[in-house]
Coordinates of C-alpha atoms and ligand atoms in Angstrom, one line a residue:
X1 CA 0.0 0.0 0.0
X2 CA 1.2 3.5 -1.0
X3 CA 1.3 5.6 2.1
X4 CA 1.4 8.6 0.8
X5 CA -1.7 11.1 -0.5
X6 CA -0.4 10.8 -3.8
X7 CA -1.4 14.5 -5.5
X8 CA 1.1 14.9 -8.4
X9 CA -0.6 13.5 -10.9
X10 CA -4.1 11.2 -11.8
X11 CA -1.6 8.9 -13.8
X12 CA -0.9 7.1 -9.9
X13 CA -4.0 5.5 -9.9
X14 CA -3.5 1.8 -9.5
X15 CA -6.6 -0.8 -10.9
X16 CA -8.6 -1.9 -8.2
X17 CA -9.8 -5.5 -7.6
X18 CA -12.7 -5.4 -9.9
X19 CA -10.7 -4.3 -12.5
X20 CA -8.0 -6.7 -12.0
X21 CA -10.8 -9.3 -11.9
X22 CA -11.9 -7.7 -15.3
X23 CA -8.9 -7.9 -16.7
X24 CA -7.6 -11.6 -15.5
X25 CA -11.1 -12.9 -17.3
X26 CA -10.5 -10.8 -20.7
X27 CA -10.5 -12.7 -23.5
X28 CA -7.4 -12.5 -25.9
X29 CA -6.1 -13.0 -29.3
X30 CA -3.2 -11.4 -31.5
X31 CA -3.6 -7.4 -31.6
X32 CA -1.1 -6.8 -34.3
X33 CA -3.7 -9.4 -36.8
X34 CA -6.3 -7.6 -35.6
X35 CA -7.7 -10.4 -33.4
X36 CA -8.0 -9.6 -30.0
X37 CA -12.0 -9.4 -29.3
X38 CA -11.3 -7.2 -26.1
X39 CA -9.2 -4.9 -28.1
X40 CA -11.8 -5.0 -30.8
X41 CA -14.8 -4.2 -28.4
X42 CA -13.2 -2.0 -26.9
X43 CA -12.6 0.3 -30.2
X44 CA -16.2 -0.1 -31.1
X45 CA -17.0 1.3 -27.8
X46 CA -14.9 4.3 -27.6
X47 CA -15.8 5.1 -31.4
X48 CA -19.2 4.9 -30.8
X49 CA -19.0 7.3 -27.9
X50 CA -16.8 9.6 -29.9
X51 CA -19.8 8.8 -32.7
X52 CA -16.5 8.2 -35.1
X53 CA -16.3 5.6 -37.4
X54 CA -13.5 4.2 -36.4
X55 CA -11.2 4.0 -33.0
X56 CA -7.6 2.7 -32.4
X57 CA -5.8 1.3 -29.1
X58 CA -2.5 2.7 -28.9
X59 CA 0.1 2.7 -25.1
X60 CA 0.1 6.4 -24.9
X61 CA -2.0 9.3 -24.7
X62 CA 2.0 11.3 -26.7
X63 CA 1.4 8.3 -29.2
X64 CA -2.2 8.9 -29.8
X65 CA -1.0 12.6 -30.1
X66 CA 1.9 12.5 -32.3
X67 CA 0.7 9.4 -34.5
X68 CA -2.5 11.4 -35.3
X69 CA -0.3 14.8 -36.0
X70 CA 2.0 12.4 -38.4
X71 CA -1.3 11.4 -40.2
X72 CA -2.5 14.7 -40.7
X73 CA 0.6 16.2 -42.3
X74 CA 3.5 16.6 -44.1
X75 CA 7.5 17.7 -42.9
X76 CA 7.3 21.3 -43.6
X77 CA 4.0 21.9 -42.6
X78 CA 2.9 24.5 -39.7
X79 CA 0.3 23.4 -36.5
X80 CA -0.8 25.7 -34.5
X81 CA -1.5 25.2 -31.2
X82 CA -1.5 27.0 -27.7
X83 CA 1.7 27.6 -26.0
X84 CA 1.1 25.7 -22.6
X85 CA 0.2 22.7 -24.5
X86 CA 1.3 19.1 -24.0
X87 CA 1.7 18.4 -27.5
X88 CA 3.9 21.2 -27.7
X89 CA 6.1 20.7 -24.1
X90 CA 5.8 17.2 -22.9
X91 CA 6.2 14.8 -25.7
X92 CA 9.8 14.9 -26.1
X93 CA 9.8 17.2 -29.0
X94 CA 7.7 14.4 -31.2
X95 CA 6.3 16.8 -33.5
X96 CA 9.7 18.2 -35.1
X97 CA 11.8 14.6 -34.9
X98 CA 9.3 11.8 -36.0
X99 CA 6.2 14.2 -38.3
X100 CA 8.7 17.1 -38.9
X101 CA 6.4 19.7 -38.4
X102 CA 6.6 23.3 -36.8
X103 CA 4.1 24.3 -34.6
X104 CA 3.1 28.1 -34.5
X105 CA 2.3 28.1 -30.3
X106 CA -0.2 31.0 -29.5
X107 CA -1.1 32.2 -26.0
X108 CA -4.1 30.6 -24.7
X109 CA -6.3 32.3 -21.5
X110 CA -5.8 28.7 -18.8
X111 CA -5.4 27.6 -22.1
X112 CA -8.4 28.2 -24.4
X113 CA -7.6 29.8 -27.5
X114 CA -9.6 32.4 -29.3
X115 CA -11.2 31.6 -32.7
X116 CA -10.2 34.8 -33.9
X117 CA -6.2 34.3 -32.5
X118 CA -6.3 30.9 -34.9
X119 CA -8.1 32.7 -37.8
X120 CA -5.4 35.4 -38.0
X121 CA -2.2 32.7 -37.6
X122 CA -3.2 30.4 -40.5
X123 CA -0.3 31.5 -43.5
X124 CA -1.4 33.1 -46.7
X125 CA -0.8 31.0 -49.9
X126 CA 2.5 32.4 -50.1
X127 CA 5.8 30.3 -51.1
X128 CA 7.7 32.2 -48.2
X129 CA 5.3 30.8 -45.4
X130 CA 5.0 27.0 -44.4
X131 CA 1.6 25.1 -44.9
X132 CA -0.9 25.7 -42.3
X133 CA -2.4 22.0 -41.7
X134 CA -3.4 21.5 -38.5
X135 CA -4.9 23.0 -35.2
X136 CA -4.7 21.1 -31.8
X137 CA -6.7 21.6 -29.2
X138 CA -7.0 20.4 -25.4
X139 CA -9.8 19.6 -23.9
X140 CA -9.4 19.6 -20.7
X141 CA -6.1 21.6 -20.6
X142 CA -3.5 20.4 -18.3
X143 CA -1.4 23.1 -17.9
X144 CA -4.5 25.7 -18.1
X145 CA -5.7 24.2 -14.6
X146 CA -7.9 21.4 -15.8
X147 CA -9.6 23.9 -18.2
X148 CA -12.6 23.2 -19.8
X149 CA -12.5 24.1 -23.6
X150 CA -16.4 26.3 -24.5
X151 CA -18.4 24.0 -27.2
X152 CA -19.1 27.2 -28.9
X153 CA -15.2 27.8 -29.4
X154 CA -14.2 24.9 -30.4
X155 CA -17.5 24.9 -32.9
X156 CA -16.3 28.3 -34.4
X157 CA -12.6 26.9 -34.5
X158 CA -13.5 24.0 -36.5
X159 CA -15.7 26.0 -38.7
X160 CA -12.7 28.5 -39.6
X161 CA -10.7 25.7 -40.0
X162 CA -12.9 24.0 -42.3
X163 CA -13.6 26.7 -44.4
X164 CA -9.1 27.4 -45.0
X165 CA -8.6 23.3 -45.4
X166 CA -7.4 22.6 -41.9
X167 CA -7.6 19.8 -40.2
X168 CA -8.1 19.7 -36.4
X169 CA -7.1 17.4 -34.1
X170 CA -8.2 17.2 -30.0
X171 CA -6.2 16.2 -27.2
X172 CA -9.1 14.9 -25.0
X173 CA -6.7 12.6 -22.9
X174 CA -9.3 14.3 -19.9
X175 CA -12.2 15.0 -22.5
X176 CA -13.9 12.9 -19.6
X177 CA -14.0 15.0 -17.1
X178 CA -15.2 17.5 -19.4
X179 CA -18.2 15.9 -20.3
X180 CA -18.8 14.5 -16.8
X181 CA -18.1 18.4 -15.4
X182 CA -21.0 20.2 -18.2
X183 CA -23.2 17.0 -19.1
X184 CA -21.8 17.5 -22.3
X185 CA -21.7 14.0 -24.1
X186 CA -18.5 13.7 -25.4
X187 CA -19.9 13.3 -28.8
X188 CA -20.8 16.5 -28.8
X189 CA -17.1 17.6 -28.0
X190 CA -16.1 14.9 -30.9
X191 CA -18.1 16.5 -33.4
X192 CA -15.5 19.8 -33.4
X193 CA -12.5 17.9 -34.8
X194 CA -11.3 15.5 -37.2
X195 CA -9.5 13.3 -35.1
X196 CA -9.6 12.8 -31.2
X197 CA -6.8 11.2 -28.6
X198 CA -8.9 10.2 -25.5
X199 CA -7.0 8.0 -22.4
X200 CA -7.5 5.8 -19.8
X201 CA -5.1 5.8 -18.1
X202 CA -5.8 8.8 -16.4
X203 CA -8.7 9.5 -14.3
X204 CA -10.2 6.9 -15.6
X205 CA -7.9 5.0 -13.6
X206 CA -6.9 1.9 -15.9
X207 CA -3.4 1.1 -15.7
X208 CA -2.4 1.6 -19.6
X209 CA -4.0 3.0 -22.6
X210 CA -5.3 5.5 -25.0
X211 CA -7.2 5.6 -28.4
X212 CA -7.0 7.8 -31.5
X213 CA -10.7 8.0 -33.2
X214 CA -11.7 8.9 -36.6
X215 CA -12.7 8.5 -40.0
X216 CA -11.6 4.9 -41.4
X217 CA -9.2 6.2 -43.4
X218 CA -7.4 8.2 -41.0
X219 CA -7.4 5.3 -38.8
X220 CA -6.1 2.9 -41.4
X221 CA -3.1 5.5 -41.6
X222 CA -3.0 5.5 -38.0
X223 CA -2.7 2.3 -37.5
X224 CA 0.3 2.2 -39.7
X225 CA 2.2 4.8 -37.8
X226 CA 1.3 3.2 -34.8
X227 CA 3.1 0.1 -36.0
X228 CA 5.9 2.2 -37.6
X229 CA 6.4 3.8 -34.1
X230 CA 6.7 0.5 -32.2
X231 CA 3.2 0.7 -30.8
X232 CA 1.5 -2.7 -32.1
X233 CA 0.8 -4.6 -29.4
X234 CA -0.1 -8.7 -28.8
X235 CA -2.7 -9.9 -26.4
X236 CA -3.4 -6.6 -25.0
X237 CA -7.0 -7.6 -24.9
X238 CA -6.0 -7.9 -20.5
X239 CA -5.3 -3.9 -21.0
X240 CA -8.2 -3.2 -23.2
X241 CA -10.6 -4.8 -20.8
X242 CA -9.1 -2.7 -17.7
X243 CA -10.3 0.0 -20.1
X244 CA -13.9 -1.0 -20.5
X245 CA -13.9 -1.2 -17.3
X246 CA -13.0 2.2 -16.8
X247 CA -15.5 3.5 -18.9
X248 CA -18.5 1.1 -17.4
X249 CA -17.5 2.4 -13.5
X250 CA -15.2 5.0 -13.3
X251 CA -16.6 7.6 -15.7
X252 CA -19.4 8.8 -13.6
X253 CA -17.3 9.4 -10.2
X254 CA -15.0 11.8 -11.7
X255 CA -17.4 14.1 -10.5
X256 CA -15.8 13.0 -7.0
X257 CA -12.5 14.3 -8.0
X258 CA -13.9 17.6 -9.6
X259 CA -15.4 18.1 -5.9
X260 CA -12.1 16.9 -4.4
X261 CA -10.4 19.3 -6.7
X262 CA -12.5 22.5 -5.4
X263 CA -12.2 21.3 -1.8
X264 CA -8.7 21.8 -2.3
X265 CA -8.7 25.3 -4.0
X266 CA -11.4 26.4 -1.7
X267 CA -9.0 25.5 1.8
X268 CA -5.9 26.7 0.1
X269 CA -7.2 30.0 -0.5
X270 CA -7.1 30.7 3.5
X271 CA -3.8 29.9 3.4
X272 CA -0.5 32.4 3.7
X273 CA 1.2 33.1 0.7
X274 CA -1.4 31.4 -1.8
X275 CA -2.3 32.7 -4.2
X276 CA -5.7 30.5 -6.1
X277 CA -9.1 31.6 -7.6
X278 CA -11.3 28.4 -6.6
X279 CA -13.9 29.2 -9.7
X280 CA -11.1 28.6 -12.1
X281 CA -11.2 25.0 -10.8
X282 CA -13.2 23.2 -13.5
X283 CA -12.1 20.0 -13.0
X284 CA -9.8 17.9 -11.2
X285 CA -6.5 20.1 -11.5
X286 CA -5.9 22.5 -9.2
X287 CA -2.8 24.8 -10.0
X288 CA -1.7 27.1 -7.8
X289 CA 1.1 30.3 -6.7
X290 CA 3.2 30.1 -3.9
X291 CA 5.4 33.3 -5.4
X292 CA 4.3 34.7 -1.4
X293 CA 5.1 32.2 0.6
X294 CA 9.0 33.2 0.2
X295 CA 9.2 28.9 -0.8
X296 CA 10.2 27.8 -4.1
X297 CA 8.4 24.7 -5.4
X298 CA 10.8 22.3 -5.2
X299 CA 10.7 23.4 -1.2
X300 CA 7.0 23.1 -1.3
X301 CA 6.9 19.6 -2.6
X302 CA 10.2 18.4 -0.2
X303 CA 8.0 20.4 2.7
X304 CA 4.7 18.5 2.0
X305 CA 6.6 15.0 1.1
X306 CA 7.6 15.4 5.0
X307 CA 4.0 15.2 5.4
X308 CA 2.8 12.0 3.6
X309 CA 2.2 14.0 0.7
X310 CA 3.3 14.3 -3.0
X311 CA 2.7 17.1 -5.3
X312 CA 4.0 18.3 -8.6
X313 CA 5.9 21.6 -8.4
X314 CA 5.6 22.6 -12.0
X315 CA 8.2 25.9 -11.9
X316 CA 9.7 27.5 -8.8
X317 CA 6.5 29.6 -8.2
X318 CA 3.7 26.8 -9.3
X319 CA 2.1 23.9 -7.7
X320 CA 0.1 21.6 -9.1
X321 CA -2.5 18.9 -7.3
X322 CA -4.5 16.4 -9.0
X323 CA -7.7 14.4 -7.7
X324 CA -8.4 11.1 -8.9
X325 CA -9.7 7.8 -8.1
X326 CA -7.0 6.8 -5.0
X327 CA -7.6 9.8 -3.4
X328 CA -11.0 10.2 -1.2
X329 CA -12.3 13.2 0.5
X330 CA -10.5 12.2 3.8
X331 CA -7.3 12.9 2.5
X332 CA -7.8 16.2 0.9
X333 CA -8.8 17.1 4.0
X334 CA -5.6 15.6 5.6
X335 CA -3.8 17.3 2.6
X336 CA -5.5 20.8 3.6
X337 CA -4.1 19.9 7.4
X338 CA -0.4 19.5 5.9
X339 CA -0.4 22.7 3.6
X340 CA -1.9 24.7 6.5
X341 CA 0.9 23.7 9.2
X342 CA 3.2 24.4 6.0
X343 CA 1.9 28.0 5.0
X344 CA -0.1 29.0 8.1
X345 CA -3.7 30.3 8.0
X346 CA -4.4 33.8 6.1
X347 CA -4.9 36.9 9.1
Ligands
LIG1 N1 0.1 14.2 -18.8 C1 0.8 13.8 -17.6 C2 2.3 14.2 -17.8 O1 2.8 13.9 -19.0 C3 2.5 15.7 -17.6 C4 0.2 14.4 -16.4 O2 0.7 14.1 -15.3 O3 -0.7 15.3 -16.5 N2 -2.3 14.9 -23.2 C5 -2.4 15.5 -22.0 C6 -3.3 16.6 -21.9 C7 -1.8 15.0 -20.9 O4 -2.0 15.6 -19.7 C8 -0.9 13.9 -21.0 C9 -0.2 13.3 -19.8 C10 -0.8 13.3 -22.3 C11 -1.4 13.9 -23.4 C12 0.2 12.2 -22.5 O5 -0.3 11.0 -22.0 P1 0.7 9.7 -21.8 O6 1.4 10.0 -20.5 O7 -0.2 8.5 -21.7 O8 1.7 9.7 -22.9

């Protein structure tokens, strides 16, 4: 058992028994011939949820990211995309070494972009400029605070991009807690790009996992980068079906973790130093400033380790604390306890 209150990230869930016990019973055949009935079931599923025609299992969420961004373009060509996003910072620099591309980053508010900034950065038809090809999106967005992306924007977005050629591709890896946080059916999220990279592996709490969803075409060239990339995969039916699960139990209690999440925002506001706006707490990431407190993050997170506690300190003057399935209300408030005997209570 993990002692610690484990805040960095909702990638530390572990599978719980009935998932295990979902997973030892999966049924499983050859992945890479296409004949692993979990794996198959549980496309169908996601791409019917997605209302796509077609879904593919891949091991990463930076797979289901970059193989979809390698599908859509060419080397040379331009993405845009907002400049916090993971795409852009945490994927090892994918886009330039495996699809060549060059992404044109604009400034985001938590994140969201406006349909007006993406308008004005697509590239004339000009042989000096690059090929605008691509937008990417996040939905929620990570480094935003767990921001939730308005339908209306990404609506208008997909409609400019439509009418210059663009494609547009959504990072949903937490397009869950989206939906779950505005009773928007992801579907209706879906609708607003060409291809989506949703995972499991996240709140959802499986232990591996993410699909790319589509048209059949772009999932037939998918699926070759995937296996071009290393990412085919035998009888992963005992992963898939940790995934099913997910979506069958775990989809409706993320509204546990959005409360969770505001708890957390909420109690840290009293707190010396911090500074936090609990309404820009959407979801289950709660980012905050600790520029007052005189402690630089890396103190922050050594402090609350001391604690029992283990958060992400994203820069010297950012935290950031994620709810998820292994982390009940109990322990934020046990959190709450350690920050406040860290940081004192606000006079
Ligand atoms: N995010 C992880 C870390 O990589 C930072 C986290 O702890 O939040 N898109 C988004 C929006 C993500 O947040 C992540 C993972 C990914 C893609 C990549 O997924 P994986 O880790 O499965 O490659």
């Amino acid at each position: 058992m993990n002692k610690f209150i484990d805040l960095r990230s909702d990638t530390v869930t572990r599978p719980t028994p009935a998932m295990r016990q979902a997973m030892f019973e999966a049924e499983v055949g050859d992945d890479v011939f296409g004949e692993d009935p979990t794996v198959n079931t549980l496309q169908e599923k996601v791409a019917g949820l997605l209302r796509k025609e077609a879904a593919l299992f891949v091991p990463s969420g930076t797979m289901a990211n970059q193989i979809s961004i390698k599908s859509h373009t060419q080397p040379g060509d331009e993405v845009i995309i907002e400049s916090s996003s993971h795409s852009y910072n945490f994927e090892g620099g994918a886009g330039a070494a495996l699809s060549g591309i060059q992404f044109h980053c604009l400034k985001g508010a938590r994140g969201i972009l406006d349909p007006s900034q993406i308008e004005e950065a697509i590239r004339p038809d000009d042989h000096h400029f690059p090929v605008t090809k691509l937008v990417c999106l996040e939905n929620t967005h990570n480094r935003g605070g767990g921001t939730i992306y308005p339908l209306e924007k990404m609506a208008e977005i997909y409609r400019i991009a439509q009418s210059k050629g663009l494609f547009v591709h959504l990072d949903g890896a937490r397009l869950w807690n989206a939906s779950i946080a505005t009773g928007i059916h992801p579907h209706e999220y879906a609708q607003w790009a060409d291809s989506v990279s949703v995972c499991l592996s996240k709140g959802l709490g499986a232990p591996i996992g993410s699909l790319v969803a589509g048209t059949k075409s772009f999932i037939h060239r998918v699926h070759r980068f995937r296996k071009m990339f290393g990412g085919g995969m035998r009888q992963v039916g005992l992963m898939a079906a940790a995934g099913i699960y997910a979506l069958d139990h775990h989809l409706e209690r993320l509204k546990e973790d959005h409360q969770n999440a505001k708890r957390l925002a909420v109690g840290l506001k009293e707190l010396k130093g911090i500074s936090i706006e609990p309404k820009h707490v959407e979801t289950n990431i709660v980012i905050f400033d600790i520029t007052e407190t005189g402690m630089t993050g890396a103190q922050v997170a050594e402090a609350t380790k001391k604690e029992g506690i283990l958060i992400h300190a994203f820069s010297k003057t950012q935290i950031r604390l994620v709810t998820h399935l292994d982390v009940s209300d109990g322990d934020i408030e046990e959190a709450l306890k350690a920050f406040e005997k860290i940081f004192g209570k606000k006079r």
